[in-house]
PDB file of C-alpha atoms in Angstrom:
ATOM      1  CA  MET A 745      22.166  16.392  11.211  1.00 92.00           C
ATOM      2  CA  LEU A 746      18.388  15.948  11.292  1.00 90.00           C
ATOM      3  CA  SER A 747      16.313  18.464  13.215  1.00 94.00           C
ATOM      4  CA  LEU A 748      13.869  17.264  15.868  1.00 96.00           C
ATOM      5  CA  GLN A 749      11.021  18.235  13.503  1.00 96.00           C
ATOM      6  CA  GLU A 750      12.438  16.115  10.675  1.00 96.00           C
ATOM      7  CA  ILE A 751      12.978  13.155  13.034  1.00 97.00           C
ATOM      8  CA  SER A 752       9.375  13.509  14.203  1.00 97.00           C
ATOM      9  CA  ASP A 753       8.089  13.818  10.614  1.00 98.00           C
ATOM     10  CA  ARG A 754      10.031  10.743   9.513  1.00 98.00           C
ATOM     11  CA  MET A 755       8.785   8.671  12.420  1.00 98.00           C
ATOM     12  CA  GLU A 756       5.176   9.712  11.814  1.00 98.00           C
ATOM     13  CA  ILE A 757       5.364   8.884   8.098  1.00 98.00           C
ATOM     14  CA  GLN A 758       7.098   5.562   8.706  1.00 98.00           C
ATOM     15  CA  GLN A 759       4.462   4.634  11.289  1.00 98.00           C
ATOM     16  CA  ALA A 760       1.752   5.504   8.746  1.00 98.00           C
ATOM     17  CA  MET A 761       3.432   3.110   6.284  1.00 98.00           C
ATOM     18  CA  VAL A 762       3.212   0.302   8.848  1.00 98.00           C
ATOM     19  CA  ASP A 763      -0.343   1.335   9.780  1.00 98.00           C
ATOM     20  CA  TYR A 764      -1.334   1.025   6.098  1.00 98.00           C
ATOM     21  CA  ALA A 765       0.009  -2.540   5.899  1.00 98.00           C
ATOM     22  CA  THR A 766      -1.650  -3.432   9.205  1.00 98.00           C
ATOM     23  CA  ALA A 767      -5.016  -2.001   8.116  1.00 98.00           C
ATOM     24  CA  ILE A 768      -4.942  -3.962   4.858  1.00 98.00           C
ATOM     25  CA  ASP A 769      -3.743  -7.186   6.492  1.00 98.00           C
ATOM     26  CA  THR A 770      -6.338  -7.047   9.281  1.00 98.00           C
ATOM     27  CA  ARG A 771      -9.057  -5.991   6.832  1.00 98.00           C
ATOM     28  CA  ASP A 772      -9.701  -2.832   8.857  1.00 98.00           C
ATOM     29  CA  TYR A 773     -10.383  -0.640   5.829  1.00 98.00           C
ATOM     30  CA  ASP A 774     -11.811   2.207   7.915  1.00 98.00           C
ATOM     31  CA  ALA A 775      -8.346   2.588   9.495  1.00 98.00           C
ATOM     32  CA  LEU A 776      -7.175   3.728   6.055  1.00 98.00           C
ATOM     33  CA  ASP A 777      -9.104   6.976   6.692  1.00 98.00           C
ATOM     34  CA  ARG A 778      -6.198   7.922   9.000  1.00 98.00           C
ATOM     35  CA  ILE A 779      -3.632   7.155   6.264  1.00 98.00           C
ATOM     36  CA  PHE A 780      -5.036   8.792   3.104  1.00 98.00           C
ATOM     37  CA  THR A 781      -6.440  12.214   2.327  1.00 98.00           C
ATOM     38  CA  ALA A 782     -10.100  12.071   1.283  1.00 98.00           C
ATOM     39  CA  ASP A 783      -9.180  12.858  -2.339  1.00 98.00           C
ATOM     40  CA  ALA A 784      -5.964  10.794  -2.581  1.00 98.00           C
ATOM     41  CA  TYR A 785      -5.158   9.209  -5.935  1.00 98.00           C
ATOM     42  CA  ILE A 786      -4.233   5.520  -5.710  1.00 98.00           C
ATOM     43  CA  ASP A 787      -2.938   3.416  -8.599  1.00 98.00           C
ATOM     44  CA  TYR A 788      -2.646  -0.347  -8.041  1.00 98.00           C
ATOM     45  CA  ARG A 789      -2.695  -1.238 -11.772  1.00 97.00           C
ATOM     46  CA  ALA A 790       0.964  -2.315 -11.915  1.00 96.00           C
ATOM     47  CA  MET A 791       0.022  -5.417  -9.948  1.00 93.00           C
ATOM     48  CA  GLY A 792      -3.308  -6.041 -11.676  1.00 92.00           C
ATOM     49  CA  GLY A 793      -5.474  -3.813  -9.488  1.00 95.00           C
ATOM     50  CA  ALA A 794      -7.538  -0.681  -9.941  1.00 97.00           C
ATOM     51  CA  ASP A 795      -6.852   3.031  -9.829  1.00 98.00           C
ATOM     52  CA  GLY A 796      -8.939   5.971  -8.696  1.00 98.00           C
ATOM     53  CA  ARG A 797      -9.669   8.269  -5.783  1.00 98.00           C
ATOM     54  CA  TYR A 798      -9.484   7.002  -2.213  1.00 98.00           C
ATOM     55  CA  PRO A 799     -13.197   6.322  -1.546  1.00 98.00           C
ATOM     56  CA  GLN A 800     -13.478   4.217  -4.717  1.00 98.00           C
ATOM     57  CA  ILE A 801     -10.275   2.292  -3.978  1.00 98.00           C
ATOM     58  CA  LYS A 802     -11.265   1.698  -0.348  1.00 98.00           C
ATOM     59  CA  ARG A 803     -14.454  -0.018  -1.569  1.00 98.00           C
ATOM     60  CA  TRP A 804     -12.483  -1.928  -4.203  1.00 98.00           C
ATOM     61  CA  LEU A 805     -10.024  -3.229  -1.584  1.00 97.00           C
ATOM     62  CA  ALA A 806     -12.819  -4.439   0.695  1.00 97.00           C
ATOM     63  CA  GLU A 807     -14.513  -6.277  -2.180  1.00 96.00           C
ATOM     64  CA  THR A 808     -11.419  -7.672  -3.890  1.00 94.00           C
ATOM     65  CA  LEU A 809      -9.368  -8.824  -0.917  1.00 95.00           C
ATOM     66  CA  GLN A 810     -12.180 -10.931   0.526  1.00 93.00           C
ATOM     67  CA  ARG A 811     -11.373 -13.453  -2.224  1.00 89.00           C
ATOM     68  CA  PHE A 812      -8.000 -14.140  -0.600  1.00 93.00           C
ATOM     69  CA  PRO A 813      -8.099 -16.103   2.678  1.00 94.00           C
ATOM     70  CA  ARG A 814      -4.599 -15.058   3.783  1.00 96.00           C
ATOM     71  CA  TYR A 815      -2.008 -12.448   2.860  1.00 97.00           C
ATOM     72  CA  TYR A 816       0.372  -9.922   4.359  1.00 97.00           C
ATOM     73  CA  HIS A 817       2.349  -6.853   3.335  1.00 97.00           C
ATOM     74  CA  LEU A 818       5.937  -6.619   4.529  1.00 97.00           C
ATOM     75  CA  VAL A 819       7.182  -3.052   4.027  1.00 97.00           C
ATOM     76  CA  SER A 820      10.789  -1.893   4.379  1.00 96.00           C
ATOM     77  CA  ASN A 821      13.690  -0.016   2.767  1.00 97.00           C
ATOM     78  CA  VAL A 822      12.132   3.392   3.198  1.00 96.00           C
ATOM     79  CA  SER A 823      13.526   6.214   1.094  1.00 98.00           C
ATOM     80  CA  LEU A 824      11.981   9.476   2.263  1.00 97.00           C
ATOM     81  CA  GLN A 825      12.462  13.104   1.221  1.00 97.00           C
ATOM     82  CA  ILE A 826      10.663  15.760   3.239  1.00 97.00           C
ATOM     83  CA  GLU A 827      10.296  19.345   2.011  1.00 97.00           C
ATOM     84  CA  GLY A 828       8.280  21.464   4.408  1.00 96.00           C
ATOM     85  CA  ASP A 829       4.693  20.229   4.442  1.00 98.00           C
ATOM     86  CA  SER A 830       5.103  17.720   1.635  1.00 98.00           C
ATOM     87  CA  ALA A 831       7.139  14.565   1.223  1.00 98.00           C
ATOM     88  CA  ARG A 832       7.918  11.815  -1.251  1.00 98.00           C
ATOM     89  CA  SER A 833       8.763   8.240  -0.408  1.00 98.00           C
ATOM     90  CA  ARG A 834       9.654   4.956  -2.034  1.00 98.00           C
ATOM     91  CA  ILE A 835       9.108   1.817  -0.006  1.00 98.00           C
ATOM     92  CA  VAL A 836       9.584  -1.874  -0.798  1.00 98.00           C
ATOM     93  CA  CYS A 837       6.654  -4.234  -0.297  1.00 98.00           C
ATOM     94  CA  PHE A 838       6.768  -8.051  -0.329  1.00 98.00           C
ATOM     95  CA  ASN A 839       3.256  -9.462  -0.534  1.00 98.00           C
ATOM     96  CA  PRO A 840       2.573 -13.216  -0.409  1.00 98.00           C
ATOM     97  CA  MET A 841      -1.098 -14.077  -0.916  1.00 97.00           C
ATOM     98  CA  VAL A 842      -3.047 -17.319  -0.654  1.00 96.00           C
ATOM     99  CA  ALA A 843      -5.361 -17.827  -3.621  1.00 91.00           C
ATOM    100  CA  GLU A 844      -8.171 -20.339  -3.473  1.00 86.00           C
ATOM    101  CA  MET A 845      -9.122 -21.676  -6.898  1.00 80.00           C
ATOM    102  CA  GLU A 846     -11.400 -24.665  -7.459  1.00 82.00           C
ATOM    103  CA  GLY A 847     -10.954 -25.849  -3.876  1.00 84.00           C
ATOM    104  CA  LYS A 848      -7.147 -25.712  -3.996  1.00 88.00           C
ATOM    105  CA  ARG A 849      -4.935 -23.225  -2.196  1.00 91.00           C
ATOM    106  CA  GLN A 850      -1.872 -21.758  -3.824  1.00 93.00           C
ATOM    107  CA  VAL A 851       0.544 -19.164  -2.478  1.00 96.00           C
ATOM    108  CA  MET A 852       1.599 -16.466  -4.917  1.00 96.00           C
ATOM    109  CA  PHE A 853       4.210 -13.785  -4.315  1.00 97.00           C
ATOM    110  CA  PHE A 854       4.398 -10.136  -5.333  1.00 97.00           C
ATOM    111  CA  GLY A 855       7.346  -7.766  -5.045  1.00 98.00           C
ATOM    112  CA  LEU A 856       6.709  -4.079  -5.583  1.00 98.00           C
ATOM    113  CA  TRP A 857       7.510  -0.539  -4.582  1.00 98.00           C
ATOM    114  CA  TYR A 858       5.066   2.066  -3.353  1.00 98.00           C
ATOM    115  CA  LEU A 859       5.828   5.491  -4.799  1.00 98.00           C
ATOM    116  CA  ASP A 860       4.105   7.916  -2.460  1.00 98.00           C
ATOM    117  CA  ARG A 861       3.393  11.601  -2.052  1.00 98.00           C
ATOM    118  CA  TRP A 862       2.564  12.843   1.446  1.00 98.00           C
ATOM    119  CA  VAL A 863       1.068  16.057   2.755  1.00 98.00           C
ATOM    120  CA  ARG A 864       1.045  17.445   6.281  1.00 98.00           C
ATOM    121  CA  THR A 865      -2.531  18.095   7.417  1.00 98.00           C
ATOM    122  CA  ALA A 866      -4.050  19.384  10.658  1.00 97.00           C
ATOM    123  CA  ASP A 867      -4.397  15.687  11.607  1.00 97.00           C
ATOM    124  CA  GLY A 868      -0.809  14.761  10.712  1.00 97.00           C
ATOM    125  CA  TRP A 869       0.867  13.323   7.626  1.00 98.00           C
ATOM    126  CA  ARG A 870      -1.452  11.737   5.049  1.00 98.00           C
ATOM    127  CA  LEU A 871      -0.904  10.010   1.730  1.00 98.00           C
ATOM    128  CA  CYS A 872      -2.244  12.089  -1.140  1.00 98.00           C
ATOM    129  CA  GLU A 873      -0.897   9.734  -3.825  1.00 98.00           C
ATOM    130  CA  ARG A 874       0.184   6.077  -3.900  1.00 98.00           C
ATOM    131  CA  ILE A 875       1.390   4.414  -7.077  1.00 98.00           C
ATOM    132  CA  GLU A 876       2.566   0.820  -7.234  1.00 98.00           C
ATOM    133  CA  GLU A 877       5.611  -0.060  -9.315  1.00 98.00           C
ATOM    134  CA  LYS A 878       6.005  -3.736 -10.157  1.00 97.00           C
ATOM    135  CA  CYS A 879       9.213  -5.629  -9.476  1.00 97.00           C
ATOM    136  CA  PHE A 880       8.051  -9.263  -9.810  1.00 96.00           C
ATOM    137  CA  ASP A 881       5.292 -11.786  -9.354  1.00 95.00           C
ATOM    138  CA  PHE A 882       5.673 -15.528  -8.893  1.00 96.00           C
ATOM    139  CA  ASN A 883       3.445 -18.603  -8.840  1.00 94.00           C
ATOM    140  CA  LEU A 884       0.246 -16.936  -9.967  1.00 89.00           C
ATOM    141  CA  PRO A 885      -2.645 -19.375 -10.439  1.00 84.00           C
ATOM    142  CA  PRO A 886      -4.200 -19.652 -13.917  1.00 77.00           C
ATOM    143  CA  GLY A 887      -6.499 -16.706 -14.563  1.00 69.00           C
ATOM    144  CA  VAL A 888      -4.777 -14.388 -12.066  1.00 71.00           C
ATOM    145  CA  HIS A 889      -3.028 -11.482 -13.774  1.00 69.00           C
ATOM    146  CA  ALA A 890      -0.602  -9.027 -12.248  1.00 71.00           C
ATOM    147  CA  GLY A 891      -0.172  -6.048 -14.552  1.00 66.00           C
ATOM    148  CA  ASP A 892       3.015  -5.388 -16.450  1.00 58.00           C
TER     149      ASP A 892
END
């Protein structure tokens, strides 16, 4: 049976997962400050992105995602292991994106997992590491590459 603390921890972490997707999808990149630690390591290379520390990746997201007029991140199937003040999670993400190339719009699809490490801070649970693991991509326009 889960303790009240573990139920609370799980709910807080799962809400942070949804808050991450919402921040990205609404282009509210400053909201990510409440999701990541200041020195978090983020690796989006599996899907053709960048890797680095949080401040660098936050800037990269703001610059890169403006090229896509529409997209969303559907997150689910949370696997979560909590050990004291640290946790690990694996979460599925389905990410359709509209690409605009030479005046034409094309919808491409990405399937991936986020492999995360969490830490409890004075301000609550924060991601200290996020690594993407590729499952699939589909219908990428010419010139768009999703890492392998």
